[in-house]
Every structure is written in structure tokens, then in C-alpha cells.
Amino acid sequence: MRYGILFKKAHYRARLLSRTVLCLDNGKAYKVDILVANHMLAEAWKAVKADTIAHCFRHAGFVAAQEPEADDLNVSDLYGIDGGEDLMCDLRSGGVDVPATMTFKDFARADDTIVLCVEPTDEEIV
């Protein structure tokens, strides 16, 4: 199910960047409130393709299949997002301090290594 979360995060972050660029173009500061964040999350989940969800279930072992690791997939295939790199360039040209070496994939996966909760072992579950 991890890949489904990665896809959703990428869609959410692309929306966040798009809105930020739009505000930059209009000379406004962009602030995200809870309502807007919830709407963007809902839109991001809707943007995740059925094939992606099926892939997640296969990868979790519900169906025996050999799937490539996320890093082996094309970035646009992985996230299903076109223009991610354009958004990064738009931010840079809008005056946002984004490192020149940071790609959209780096941005979308910035928190992948953060442990959000303890993953119990089989023995702890049983």
C-alpha cells in the first residue's frame, strides 16, 4: 500500500506547488488552511489511477505478481504527473529558494524515510 501513498502524496504536492505558483504569479502570499488542504487531499486521492491501486495490492501480496520497485519505474509513470519539473522551475523563477538540484521527485518523496509509527513484528501482532 506504500506505493498508493507515494502516488497520493505526489499528486497532493503537485497541487500545492501549482497553487503556490499561481499565487506567486499574482503577487500574493499563499496560505493553506485546513479546508483547502482537505480539498487538495481529496483531489489527490481521486487522481490516483485504478491500475496504481491494483499494483499496490499486488505488491502487498494479495495477488502473486512480480512488480518493479518504485525506483525502477519512470518518474512520470510512478506519479502520473506531467509538468512536475516545470512547477519546480516556476517556483525558482518566482523567487522561491528551491535548490537547483532538487527535482519534483525529490520534493514528492522528501519524507519517505521518516518513520511515522512503529511497525510491529508478526510476533507482536499475534
PDB file of C-alpha atoms in Angstrom:
ATOM      1  CA  MET A   1       0.000   0.000   0.000  1.00  0.00           C
ATOM      2  CA  ARG A   2       3.062   2.213   0.325  1.00  0.00           C
ATOM      3  CA  TYR A   3       3.075   2.982  -3.398  1.00  0.00           C
ATOM      4  CA  GLY A   4      -0.519   4.225  -3.299  1.00  0.00           C
ATOM      5  CA  ILE A   5       0.506   6.661  -0.578  1.00  0.00           C
ATOM      6  CA  LEU A   6       3.502   7.772  -2.671  1.00  0.00           C
ATOM      7  CA  PHE A   7       1.234   8.452  -5.647  1.00  0.00           C
ATOM      8  CA  LYS A   8      -1.250  10.359  -3.498  1.00  0.00           C
ATOM      9  CA  LYS A   9       1.499  12.434  -1.902  1.00  0.00           C
ATOM     10  CA  ALA A  10       2.912  13.331  -5.295  1.00  0.00           C
ATOM     11  CA  HIS A  11      -0.489  14.444  -6.589  1.00  0.00           C
ATOM     12  CA  TYR A  12      -1.084  16.481  -3.417  1.00  0.00           C
ATOM     13  CA  ARG A  13       2.314  18.137  -3.599  1.00  0.00           C
ATOM     14  CA  ALA A  14       1.870  18.920  -7.295  1.00  0.00           C
ATOM     15  CA  ARG A  15      -1.398  20.676  -6.443  1.00  0.00           C
ATOM     16  CA  LEU A  16       0.311  22.538  -3.617  1.00  0.00           C
ATOM     17  CA  LEU A  17       3.078  23.706  -5.965  1.00  0.00           C
ATOM     18  CA  SER A  18       0.561  24.693  -8.663  1.00  0.00           C
ATOM     19  CA  ARG A  19      -1.370  26.863  -6.220  1.00  0.00           C
ATOM     20  CA  THR A  20       1.855  28.367  -4.888  1.00  0.00           C
ATOM     21  CA  VAL A  21       2.992  29.273  -8.413  1.00  0.00           C
ATOM     22  CA  LEU A  22      -0.439  30.763  -9.179  1.00  0.00           C
ATOM     23  CA  CYS A  23      -0.210  32.981  -6.090  1.00  0.00           C
ATOM     24  CA  LEU A  24       3.371  33.972  -6.956  1.00  0.00           C
ATOM     25  CA  ASP A  25       2.240  34.992 -10.433  1.00  0.00           C
ATOM     26  CA  ASN A  26      -0.472  37.178  -8.880  1.00  0.00           C
ATOM     27  CA  GLY A  27       1.848  38.684  -6.266  1.00  0.00           C
ATOM     28  CA  LYS A  28       0.045  37.074  -3.326  1.00  0.00           C
ATOM     29  CA  ALA A  29       1.319  35.038  -0.396  1.00  0.00           C
ATOM     30  CA  TYR A  30      -0.114  31.526  -0.408  1.00  0.00           C
ATOM     31  CA  LYS A  31      -1.561  30.200   2.814  1.00  0.00           C
ATOM     32  CA  VAL A  32      -3.109  26.753   3.157  1.00  0.00           C
ATOM     33  CA  ASP A  33      -5.931  26.372   5.636  1.00  0.00           C
ATOM     34  CA  ILE A  34      -7.435  23.067   6.780  1.00  0.00           C
ATOM     35  CA  LEU A  35     -10.370  23.226   4.363  1.00  0.00           C
ATOM     36  CA  VAL A  36      -8.159  23.830   1.320  1.00  0.00           C
ATOM     37  CA  ALA A  37      -5.736  21.099   2.443  1.00  0.00           C
ATOM     38  CA  ASN A  38      -8.626  18.628   2.782  1.00  0.00           C
ATOM     39  CA  HIS A  39      -9.913  19.520  -0.683  1.00  0.00           C
ATOM     40  CA  MET A  40      -6.436  19.042  -2.163  1.00  0.00           C
ATOM     41  CA  LEU A  41      -6.116  15.671  -0.394  1.00  0.00           C
ATOM     42  CA  ALA A  42      -9.477  14.537  -1.787  1.00  0.00           C
ATOM     43  CA  GLU A  43      -8.449  15.663  -5.289  1.00  0.00           C
ATOM     44  CA  ALA A  44      -5.127  13.855  -4.910  1.00  0.00           C
ATOM     45  CA  TRP A  45      -6.808  10.554  -3.982  1.00  0.00           C
ATOM     46  CA  LYS A  46      -9.192  10.903  -6.939  1.00  0.00           C
ATOM     47  CA  ALA A  47      -6.186  11.371  -9.237  1.00  0.00           C
ATOM     48  CA  VAL A  48      -4.644   8.014  -8.243  1.00  0.00           C
ATOM     49  CA  LYS A  49      -5.410   5.575 -11.057  1.00  0.00           C
ATOM     50  CA  ALA A  50      -7.123   2.213 -10.532  1.00  0.00           C
ATOM     51  CA  ASP A  51      -4.046   0.493 -12.005  1.00  0.00           C
ATOM     52  CA  THR A  52      -1.937   2.094  -9.286  1.00  0.00           C
ATOM     53  CA  ILE A  53      -4.221   0.779  -6.554  1.00  0.00           C
ATOM     54  CA  ALA A  54      -4.181  -2.693  -8.142  1.00  0.00           C
ATOM     55  CA  HIS A  55      -0.383  -2.506  -8.227  1.00  0.00           C
ATOM     56  CA  CYS A  56      -0.388  -1.669  -4.511  1.00  0.00           C
ATOM     57  CA  PHE A  57      -2.476  -4.729  -3.682  1.00  0.00           C
ATOM     58  CA  ARG A  58      -0.257  -6.963  -5.818  1.00  0.00           C
ATOM     59  CA  HIS A  59       2.836  -5.544  -4.156  1.00  0.00           C
ATOM     60  CA  ALA A  60       1.314  -6.122  -0.699  1.00  0.00           C
ATOM     61  CA  GLY A  61       0.953  -9.805  -1.593  1.00  0.00           C
ATOM     62  CA  PHE A  62      -2.773 -10.045  -2.264  1.00  0.00           C
ATOM     63  CA  VAL A  63      -2.016 -11.317  -5.775  1.00  0.00           C
ATOM     64  CA  ALA A  64       1.156 -13.154  -6.715  1.00  0.00           C
ATOM     65  CA  ALA A  65       2.983 -10.956  -9.205  1.00  0.00           C
ATOM     66  CA  GLN A  66       6.465  -9.651  -9.748  1.00  0.00           C
ATOM     67  CA  GLU A  67       6.390  -5.866  -9.777  1.00  0.00           C
ATOM     68  CA  PRO A  68       9.266  -3.422 -10.242  1.00  0.00           C
ATOM     69  CA  GLU A  69      10.379  -1.366  -7.283  1.00  0.00           C
ATOM     70  CA  ALA A  70       9.252   2.265  -7.293  1.00  0.00           C
ATOM     71  CA  ASP A  71      12.768   3.485  -8.095  1.00  0.00           C
ATOM     72  CA  ASP A  72      12.796   1.300 -11.229  1.00  0.00           C
ATOM     73  CA  LEU A  73       9.707   2.981 -12.656  1.00  0.00           C
ATOM     74  CA  ASN A  74       9.732   6.091 -14.796  1.00  0.00           C
ATOM     75  CA  VAL A  75       9.055   9.163 -12.644  1.00  0.00           C
ATOM     76  CA  SER A  76       6.058  10.205 -14.744  1.00  0.00           C
ATOM     77  CA  ASP A  77       4.729   6.625 -14.563  1.00  0.00           C
ATOM     78  CA  LEU A  78       5.320   6.498 -10.833  1.00  0.00           C
ATOM     79  CA  TYR A  79       3.498   9.699 -10.065  1.00  0.00           C
ATOM     80  CA  GLY A  80       1.272  10.051 -13.110  1.00  0.00           C
ATOM     81  CA  ILE A  81       2.074  13.755 -13.061  1.00  0.00           C
ATOM     82  CA  ASP A  82       3.243  15.719 -16.059  1.00  0.00           C
ATOM     83  CA  GLY A  83       4.854  19.085 -15.536  1.00  0.00           C
ATOM     84  CA  GLY A  84       6.320  18.453 -12.089  1.00  0.00           C
ATOM     85  CA  GLU A  85       9.691  19.739 -13.224  1.00  0.00           C
ATOM     86  CA  ASP A  86       8.006  22.765 -14.800  1.00  0.00           C
ATOM     87  CA  LEU A  87       6.449  23.566 -11.422  1.00  0.00           C
ATOM     88  CA  MET A  88       9.876  23.439  -9.788  1.00  0.00           C
ATOM     89  CA  CYS A  89      11.253  25.841 -12.437  1.00  0.00           C
ATOM     90  CA  ASP A  90       8.263  28.157 -11.974  1.00  0.00           C
ATOM     91  CA  LEU A  91       8.930  28.290  -8.229  1.00  0.00           C
ATOM     92  CA  ARG A  92      12.589  29.139  -8.819  1.00  0.00           C
ATOM     93  CA  SER A  93      11.724  31.865 -11.321  1.00  0.00           C
ATOM     94  CA  GLY A  94       9.128  33.201  -8.852  1.00  0.00           C
ATOM     95  CA  GLY A  95      11.822  33.806  -6.264  1.00  0.00           C
ATOM     96  CA  VAL A  96      11.272  30.738  -4.075  1.00  0.00           C
ATOM     97  CA  ASP A  97      14.574  29.407  -2.735  1.00  0.00           C
ATOM     98  CA  VAL A  98      14.468  25.905  -4.241  1.00  0.00           C
ATOM     99  CA  PRO A  99      17.866  24.220  -4.675  1.00  0.00           C
ATOM    100  CA  ALA A 100      18.794  23.900  -8.349  1.00  0.00           C
ATOM    101  CA  THR A 101      19.498  20.199  -7.881  1.00  0.00           C
ATOM    102  CA  MET A 102      16.078  19.423  -6.354  1.00  0.00           C
ATOM    103  CA  THR A 103      13.740  17.604  -8.739  1.00  0.00           C
ATOM    104  CA  PHE A 104       9.986  17.144  -8.386  1.00  0.00           C
ATOM    105  CA  LYS A 105      10.624  13.511  -7.469  1.00  0.00           C
ATOM    106  CA  ASP A 106      12.914  14.684  -4.642  1.00  0.00           C
ATOM    107  CA  PHE A 107      10.220  17.083  -3.448  1.00  0.00           C
ATOM    108  CA  ALA A 108       7.440  14.498  -3.637  1.00  0.00           C
ATOM    109  CA  ARG A 109       9.483  11.899  -1.754  1.00  0.00           C
ATOM    110  CA  ALA A 110      11.109  14.246   0.789  1.00  0.00           C
ATOM    111  CA  ASP A 111       9.624  12.471   3.796  1.00  0.00           C
ATOM    112  CA  ASP A 112       9.743   8.856   2.579  1.00  0.00           C
ATOM    113  CA  THR A 113      12.387   7.857   5.120  1.00  0.00           C
ATOM    114  CA  ILE A 114      10.593   9.352   8.124  1.00  0.00           C
ATOM    115  CA  VAL A 115       9.192   6.678  10.439  1.00  0.00           C
ATOM    116  CA  LEU A 116       5.673   7.751  11.376  1.00  0.00           C
ATOM    117  CA  CYS A 117       4.825   4.798  13.570  1.00  0.00           C
ATOM    118  CA  VAL A 118       6.364   1.601  14.824  1.00  0.00           C
ATOM    119  CA  GLU A 119       5.827  -1.360  12.531  1.00  0.00           C
ATOM    120  CA  PRO A 120       5.074  -4.330  14.793  1.00  0.00           C
ATOM    121  CA  THR A 121       6.571  -7.736  14.082  1.00  0.00           C
ATOM    122  CA  ASP A 122       4.382 -10.779  13.419  1.00  0.00           C
ATOM    123  CA  GLU A 123       5.042 -11.979  16.967  1.00  0.00           C
ATOM    124  CA  GLU A 124       3.863  -8.677  18.443  1.00  0.00           C
ATOM    125  CA  ILE A 125       0.674  -8.775  16.388  1.00  0.00           C
ATOM    126  CA  VAL A 126      -0.172 -12.356  17.382  1.00  0.00           C
TER     127      VAL A 126
END
